[in-house]
Short mmCIF file of C-alpha atoms and ligand atoms in Angstrom, two decimals:
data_model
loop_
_atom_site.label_atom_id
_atom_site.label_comp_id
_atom_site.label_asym_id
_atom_site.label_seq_id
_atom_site.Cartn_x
_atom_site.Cartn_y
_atom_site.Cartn_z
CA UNK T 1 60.81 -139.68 95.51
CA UNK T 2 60.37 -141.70 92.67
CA UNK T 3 61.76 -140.64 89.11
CA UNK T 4 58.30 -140.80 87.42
CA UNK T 5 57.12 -138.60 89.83
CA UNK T 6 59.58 -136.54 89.43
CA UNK T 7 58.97 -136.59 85.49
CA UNK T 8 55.84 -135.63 85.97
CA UNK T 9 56.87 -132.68 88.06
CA UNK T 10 59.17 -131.22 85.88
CA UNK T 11 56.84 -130.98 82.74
CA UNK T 12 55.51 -127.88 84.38
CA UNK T 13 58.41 -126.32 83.37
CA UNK T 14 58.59 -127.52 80.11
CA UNK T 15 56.32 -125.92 76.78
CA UNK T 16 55.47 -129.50 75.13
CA UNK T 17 52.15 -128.70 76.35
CA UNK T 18 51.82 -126.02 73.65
CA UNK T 19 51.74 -128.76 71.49
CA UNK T 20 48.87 -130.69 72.32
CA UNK T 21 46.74 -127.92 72.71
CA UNK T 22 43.44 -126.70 70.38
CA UNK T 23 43.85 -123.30 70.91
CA UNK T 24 41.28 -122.49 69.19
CA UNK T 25 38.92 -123.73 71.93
CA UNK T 26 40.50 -121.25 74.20
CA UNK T 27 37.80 -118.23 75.71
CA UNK T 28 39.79 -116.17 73.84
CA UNK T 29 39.26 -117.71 70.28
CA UNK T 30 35.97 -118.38 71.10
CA UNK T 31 35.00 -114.71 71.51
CA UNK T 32 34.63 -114.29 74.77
CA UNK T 33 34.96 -110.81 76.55
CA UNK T 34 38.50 -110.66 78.28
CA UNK T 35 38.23 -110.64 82.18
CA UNK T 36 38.74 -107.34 83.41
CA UNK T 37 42.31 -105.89 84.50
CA UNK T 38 41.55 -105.09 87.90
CA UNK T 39 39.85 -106.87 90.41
CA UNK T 40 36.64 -104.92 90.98
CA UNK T 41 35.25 -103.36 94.30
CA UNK T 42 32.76 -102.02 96.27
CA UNK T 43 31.65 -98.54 94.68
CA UNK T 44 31.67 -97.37 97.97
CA UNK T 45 35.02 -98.26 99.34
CA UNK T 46 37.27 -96.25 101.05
CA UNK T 47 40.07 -95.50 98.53
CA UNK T 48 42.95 -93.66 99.07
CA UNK T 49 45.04 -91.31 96.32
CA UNK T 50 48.50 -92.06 95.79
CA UNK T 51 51.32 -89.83 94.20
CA UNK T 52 51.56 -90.16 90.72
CA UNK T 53 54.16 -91.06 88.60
CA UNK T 54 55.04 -87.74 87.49
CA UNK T 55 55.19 -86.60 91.52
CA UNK T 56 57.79 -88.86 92.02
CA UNK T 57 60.38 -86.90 91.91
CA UNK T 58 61.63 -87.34 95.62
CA UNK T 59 62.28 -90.76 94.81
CA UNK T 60 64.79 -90.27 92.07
CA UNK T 61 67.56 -92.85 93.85
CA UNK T 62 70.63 -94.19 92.38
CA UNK T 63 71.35 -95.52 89.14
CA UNK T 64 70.53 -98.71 87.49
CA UNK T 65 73.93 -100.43 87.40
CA UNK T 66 74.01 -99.39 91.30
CA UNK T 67 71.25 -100.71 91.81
CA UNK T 68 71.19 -104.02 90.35
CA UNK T 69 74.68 -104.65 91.39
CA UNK T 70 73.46 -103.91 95.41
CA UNK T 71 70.63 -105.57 95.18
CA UNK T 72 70.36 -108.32 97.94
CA UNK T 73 67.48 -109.85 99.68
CA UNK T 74 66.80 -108.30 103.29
CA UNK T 75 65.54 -109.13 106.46
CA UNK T 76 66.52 -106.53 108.97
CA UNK T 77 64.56 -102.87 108.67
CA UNK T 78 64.83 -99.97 110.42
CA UNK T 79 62.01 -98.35 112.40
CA UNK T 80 61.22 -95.64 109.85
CA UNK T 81 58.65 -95.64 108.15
CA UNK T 82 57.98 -95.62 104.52
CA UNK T 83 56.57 -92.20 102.95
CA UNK T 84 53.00 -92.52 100.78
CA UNK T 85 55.79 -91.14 97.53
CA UNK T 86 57.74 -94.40 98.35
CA UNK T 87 55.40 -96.53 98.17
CA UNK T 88 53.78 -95.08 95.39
CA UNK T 89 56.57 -95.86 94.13
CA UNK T 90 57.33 -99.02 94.70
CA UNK T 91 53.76 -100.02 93.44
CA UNK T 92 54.15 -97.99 90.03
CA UNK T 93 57.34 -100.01 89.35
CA UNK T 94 55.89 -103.42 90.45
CA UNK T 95 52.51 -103.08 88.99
CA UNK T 96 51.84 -99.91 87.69
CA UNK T 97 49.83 -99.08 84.60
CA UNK T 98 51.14 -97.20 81.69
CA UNK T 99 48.89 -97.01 79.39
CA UNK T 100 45.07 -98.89 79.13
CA UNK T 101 44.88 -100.44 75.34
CA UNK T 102 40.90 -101.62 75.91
CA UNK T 103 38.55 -103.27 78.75
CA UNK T 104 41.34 -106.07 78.45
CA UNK T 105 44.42 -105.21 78.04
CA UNK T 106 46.86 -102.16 79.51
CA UNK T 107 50.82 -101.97 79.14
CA UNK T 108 52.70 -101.96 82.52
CA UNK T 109 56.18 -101.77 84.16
CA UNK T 110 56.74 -105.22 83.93
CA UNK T 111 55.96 -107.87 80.95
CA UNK T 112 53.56 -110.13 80.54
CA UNK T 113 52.34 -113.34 78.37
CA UNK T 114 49.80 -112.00 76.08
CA UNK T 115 49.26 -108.84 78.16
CA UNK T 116 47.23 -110.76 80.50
CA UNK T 117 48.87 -109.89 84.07
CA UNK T 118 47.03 -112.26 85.93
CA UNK T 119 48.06 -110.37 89.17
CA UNK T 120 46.68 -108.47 92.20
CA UNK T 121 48.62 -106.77 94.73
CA UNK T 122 47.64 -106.57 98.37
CA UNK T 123 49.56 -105.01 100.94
CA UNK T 124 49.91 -105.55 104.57
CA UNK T 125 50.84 -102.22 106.36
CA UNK T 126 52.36 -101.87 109.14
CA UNK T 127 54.56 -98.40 109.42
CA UNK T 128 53.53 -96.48 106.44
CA UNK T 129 53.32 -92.77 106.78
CA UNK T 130 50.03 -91.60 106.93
CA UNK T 131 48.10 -94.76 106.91
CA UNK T 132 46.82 -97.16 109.36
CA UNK T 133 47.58 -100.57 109.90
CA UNK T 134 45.57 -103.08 107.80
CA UNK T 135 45.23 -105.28 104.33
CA UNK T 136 45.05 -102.64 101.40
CA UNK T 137 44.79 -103.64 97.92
CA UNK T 138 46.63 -101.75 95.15
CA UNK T 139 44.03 -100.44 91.97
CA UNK T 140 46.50 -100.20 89.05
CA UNK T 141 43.97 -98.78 87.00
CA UNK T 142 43.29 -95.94 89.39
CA UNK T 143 46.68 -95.81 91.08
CA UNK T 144 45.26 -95.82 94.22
CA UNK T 145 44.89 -97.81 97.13
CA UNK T 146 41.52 -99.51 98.49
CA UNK T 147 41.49 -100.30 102.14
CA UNK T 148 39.83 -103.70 102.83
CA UNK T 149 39.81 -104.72 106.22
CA UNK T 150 41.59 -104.68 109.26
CA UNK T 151 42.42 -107.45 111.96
CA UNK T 152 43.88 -107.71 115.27
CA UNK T 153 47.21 -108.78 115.95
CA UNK T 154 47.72 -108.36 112.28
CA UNK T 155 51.93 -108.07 112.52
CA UNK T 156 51.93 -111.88 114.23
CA UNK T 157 49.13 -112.89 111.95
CA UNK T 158 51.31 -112.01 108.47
CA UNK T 159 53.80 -113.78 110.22
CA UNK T 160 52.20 -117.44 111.22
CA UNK T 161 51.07 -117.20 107.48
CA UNK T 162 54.44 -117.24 106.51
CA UNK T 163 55.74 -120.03 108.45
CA UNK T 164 56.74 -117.97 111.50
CA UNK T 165 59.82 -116.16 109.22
CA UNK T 166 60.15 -112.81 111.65
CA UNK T 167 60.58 -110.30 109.27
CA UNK T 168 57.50 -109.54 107.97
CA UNK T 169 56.64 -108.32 111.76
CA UNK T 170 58.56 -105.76 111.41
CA UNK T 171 58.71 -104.56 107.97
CA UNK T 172 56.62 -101.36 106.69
CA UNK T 173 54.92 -102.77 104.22
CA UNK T 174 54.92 -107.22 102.93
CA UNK T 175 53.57 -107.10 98.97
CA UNK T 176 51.36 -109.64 98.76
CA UNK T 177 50.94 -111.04 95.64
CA UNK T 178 47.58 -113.28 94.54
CA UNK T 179 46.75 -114.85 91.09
CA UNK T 180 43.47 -114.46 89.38
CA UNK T 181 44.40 -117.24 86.86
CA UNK T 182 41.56 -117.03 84.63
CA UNK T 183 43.24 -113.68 83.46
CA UNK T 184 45.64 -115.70 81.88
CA UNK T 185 43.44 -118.81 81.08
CA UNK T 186 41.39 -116.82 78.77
CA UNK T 187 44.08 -116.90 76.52
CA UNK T 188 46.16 -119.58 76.89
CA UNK T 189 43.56 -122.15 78.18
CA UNK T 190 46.00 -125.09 80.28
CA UNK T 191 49.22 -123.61 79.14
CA UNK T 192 48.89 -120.66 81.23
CA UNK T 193 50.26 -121.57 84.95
CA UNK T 194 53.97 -121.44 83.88
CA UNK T 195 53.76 -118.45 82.29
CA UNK T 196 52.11 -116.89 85.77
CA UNK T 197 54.96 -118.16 87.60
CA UNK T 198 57.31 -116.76 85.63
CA UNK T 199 55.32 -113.69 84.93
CA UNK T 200 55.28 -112.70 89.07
CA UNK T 201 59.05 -112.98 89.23
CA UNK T 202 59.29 -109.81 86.79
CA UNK T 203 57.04 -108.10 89.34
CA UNK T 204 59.14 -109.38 92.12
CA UNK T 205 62.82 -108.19 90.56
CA UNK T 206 61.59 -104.77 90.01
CA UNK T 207 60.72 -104.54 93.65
CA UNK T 208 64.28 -105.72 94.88
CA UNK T 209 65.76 -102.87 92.36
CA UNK T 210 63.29 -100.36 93.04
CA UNK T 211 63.80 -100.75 97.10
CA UNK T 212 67.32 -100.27 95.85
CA UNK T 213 66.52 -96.84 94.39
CA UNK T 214 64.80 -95.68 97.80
CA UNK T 215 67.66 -97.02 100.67
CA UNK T 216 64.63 -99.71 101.21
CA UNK T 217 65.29 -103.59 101.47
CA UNK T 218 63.29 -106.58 100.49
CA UNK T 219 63.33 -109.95 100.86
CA UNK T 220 61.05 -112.40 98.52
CA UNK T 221 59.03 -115.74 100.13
CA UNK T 222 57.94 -118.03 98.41
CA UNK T 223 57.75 -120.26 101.74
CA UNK T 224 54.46 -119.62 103.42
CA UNK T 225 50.76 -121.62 104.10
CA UNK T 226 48.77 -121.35 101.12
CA UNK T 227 45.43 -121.59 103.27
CA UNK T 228 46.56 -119.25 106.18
CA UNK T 229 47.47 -116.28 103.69
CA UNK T 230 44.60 -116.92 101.67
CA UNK T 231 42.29 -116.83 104.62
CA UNK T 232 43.57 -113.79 106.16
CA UNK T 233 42.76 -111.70 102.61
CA UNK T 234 39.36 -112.95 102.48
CA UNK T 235 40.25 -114.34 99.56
CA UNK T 236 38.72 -117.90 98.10
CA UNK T 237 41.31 -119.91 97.40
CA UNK T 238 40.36 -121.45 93.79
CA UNK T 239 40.18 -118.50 91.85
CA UNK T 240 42.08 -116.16 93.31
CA UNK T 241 45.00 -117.31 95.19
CA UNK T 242 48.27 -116.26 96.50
CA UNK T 243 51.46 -116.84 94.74
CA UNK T 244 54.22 -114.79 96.11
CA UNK T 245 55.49 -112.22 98.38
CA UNK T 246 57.87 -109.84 99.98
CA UNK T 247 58.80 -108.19 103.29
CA UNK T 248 59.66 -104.37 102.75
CA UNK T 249 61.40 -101.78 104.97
CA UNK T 250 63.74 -98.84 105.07
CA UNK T 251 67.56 -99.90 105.90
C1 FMN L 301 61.45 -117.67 94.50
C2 FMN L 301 62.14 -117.22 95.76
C3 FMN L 301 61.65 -117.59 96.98
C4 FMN L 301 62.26 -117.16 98.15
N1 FMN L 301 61.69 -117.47 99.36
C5 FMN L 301 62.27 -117.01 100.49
C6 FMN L 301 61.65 -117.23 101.75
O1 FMN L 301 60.56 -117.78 101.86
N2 FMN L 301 62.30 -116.77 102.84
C7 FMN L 301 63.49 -116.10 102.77
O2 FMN L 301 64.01 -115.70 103.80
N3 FMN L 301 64.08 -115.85 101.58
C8 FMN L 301 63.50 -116.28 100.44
N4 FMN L 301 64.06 -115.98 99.24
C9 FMN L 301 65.32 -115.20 99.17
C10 FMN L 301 66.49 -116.11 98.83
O3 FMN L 301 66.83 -116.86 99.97
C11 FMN L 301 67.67 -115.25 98.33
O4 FMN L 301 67.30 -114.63 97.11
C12 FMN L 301 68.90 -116.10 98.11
O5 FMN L 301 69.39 -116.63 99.31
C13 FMN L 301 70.01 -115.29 97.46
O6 FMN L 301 70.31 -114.15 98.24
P1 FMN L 301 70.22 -112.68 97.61
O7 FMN L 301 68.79 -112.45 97.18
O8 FMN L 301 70.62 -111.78 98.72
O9 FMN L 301 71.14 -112.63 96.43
C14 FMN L 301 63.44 -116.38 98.07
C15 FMN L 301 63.92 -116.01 96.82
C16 FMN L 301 63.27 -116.38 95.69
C17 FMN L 301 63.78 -115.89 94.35
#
């Protein structure tokens, strides 16, 4: 590969692009409404209740230095399956809202650039307690989970997406992270795709540790078919895409 190209490449992951932007042309300085937090939905689809933070208390694992100092990536689960507190509370830590400033902004378990959280978490179940197998979404705002769809052979499906890597077959639950980069845009106009990618590996650390916390393993992937994931959430590609995920299971 040549070095220009090369060059070129790397300047993603540089900032001089700060530099040469008018940020007052951005939607944001030109007074335009934020984009909402949340993805919205059907008002009539089937949404599902999850624990709240506060109900948590099963959960309670080991401590933090433990925790970090375990963490690995994994790829073999056991059978069992994960409870609705676990995973409750694996979305609180990964995604979960603490407190809604306005239509446009609301603090969370993980940082942001600007607050914006340009993310959306979907879920593929497979051996949660309680719930049938399908693509779920998470809803931050509500804590709650909306169903979306189901599809045969779904298991081998999440798998071909990821470039036939076996574990997501036979994990509980793979996180399934997409990008709504407008979010982000808003603010910080062409200067906002590194900041997503760095933004989703918060959200993606907290998930190893908080797996920690509940005897549960993950493993991360950032090696999987862009259009294969993105067909099998329905989702279109352009404006909403996927960016990262992450096998989970019990050890
Ligand atoms: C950005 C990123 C992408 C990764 N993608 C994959 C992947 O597609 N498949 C996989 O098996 N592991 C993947 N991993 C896990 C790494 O292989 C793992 O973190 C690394 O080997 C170090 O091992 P450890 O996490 O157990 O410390 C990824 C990790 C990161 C941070």
């Amino acid at each position: 590969m040549g070095k220009e190209l090369i060059h070129t490449y790397r300047l993603f992951l540089k900032d001089s692009i700060r530099k040469v932007i008018d940020f007052s042309q951005t939607d944001q300085n030109r007074g335009i409404a934020p984009p909402p937090i949340e993805k919205p939905y059907p008002k009539d689809a089937k949404r599902i209740d999850l624990p709240q933070y506060d109900q948590l208390k099963k959960v309670s694992g080991i401590d933090l230095k433990t925790a970090i100092n375990n963490r690995k990536s994994r790829r073999s689960y056991s059978h069992q399956p994960l409870s609705m507190e676990e995973l409750s509370f694996l979305l609180w830590a990964t995604q979960g809202i603490k407190q809604k400033l306005d239509d446009g902004h609301a603090l969370r378990t993980v940082p942001s650039a600007g607050c914006r959280h340009a993310f959306e978490t979907y879920l593929c179940i497979l051996n949660v307690q309680g719930l049938d197998q399908g693509i779920y979404r998470y809803l931050p705002l509500e804590h709650q989970l909306l169903f979306e769809f189901t599809e045969e052979h779904l298991s081998k499906r999440m798998s071909q997406a990821v470039f036939g890597q076996s574990y997501p077959e036979v994990a509980a639950v793979t996180f399934i992270w997409t990008t709504i980069p407008y979010r982000m845009e808003w603010r910080y106009g062409i200067a906002a795709h590194k900041v997503i990618a760095i933004d989703v590996g918060h959200v993606c650390q907290n998930l190893y540790l908080a797996c920690e916390a509940i005897g549960a393993g993950t493993c991360a992937m950032a090696a999987y078919d862009q259009e294969v994931i993105d067909e099998l959430l329905r989702i279109d590609g352009q404006d909403e895409f996927t960016i990262y995920l992450a096998s989970v299971g019990k050890c």
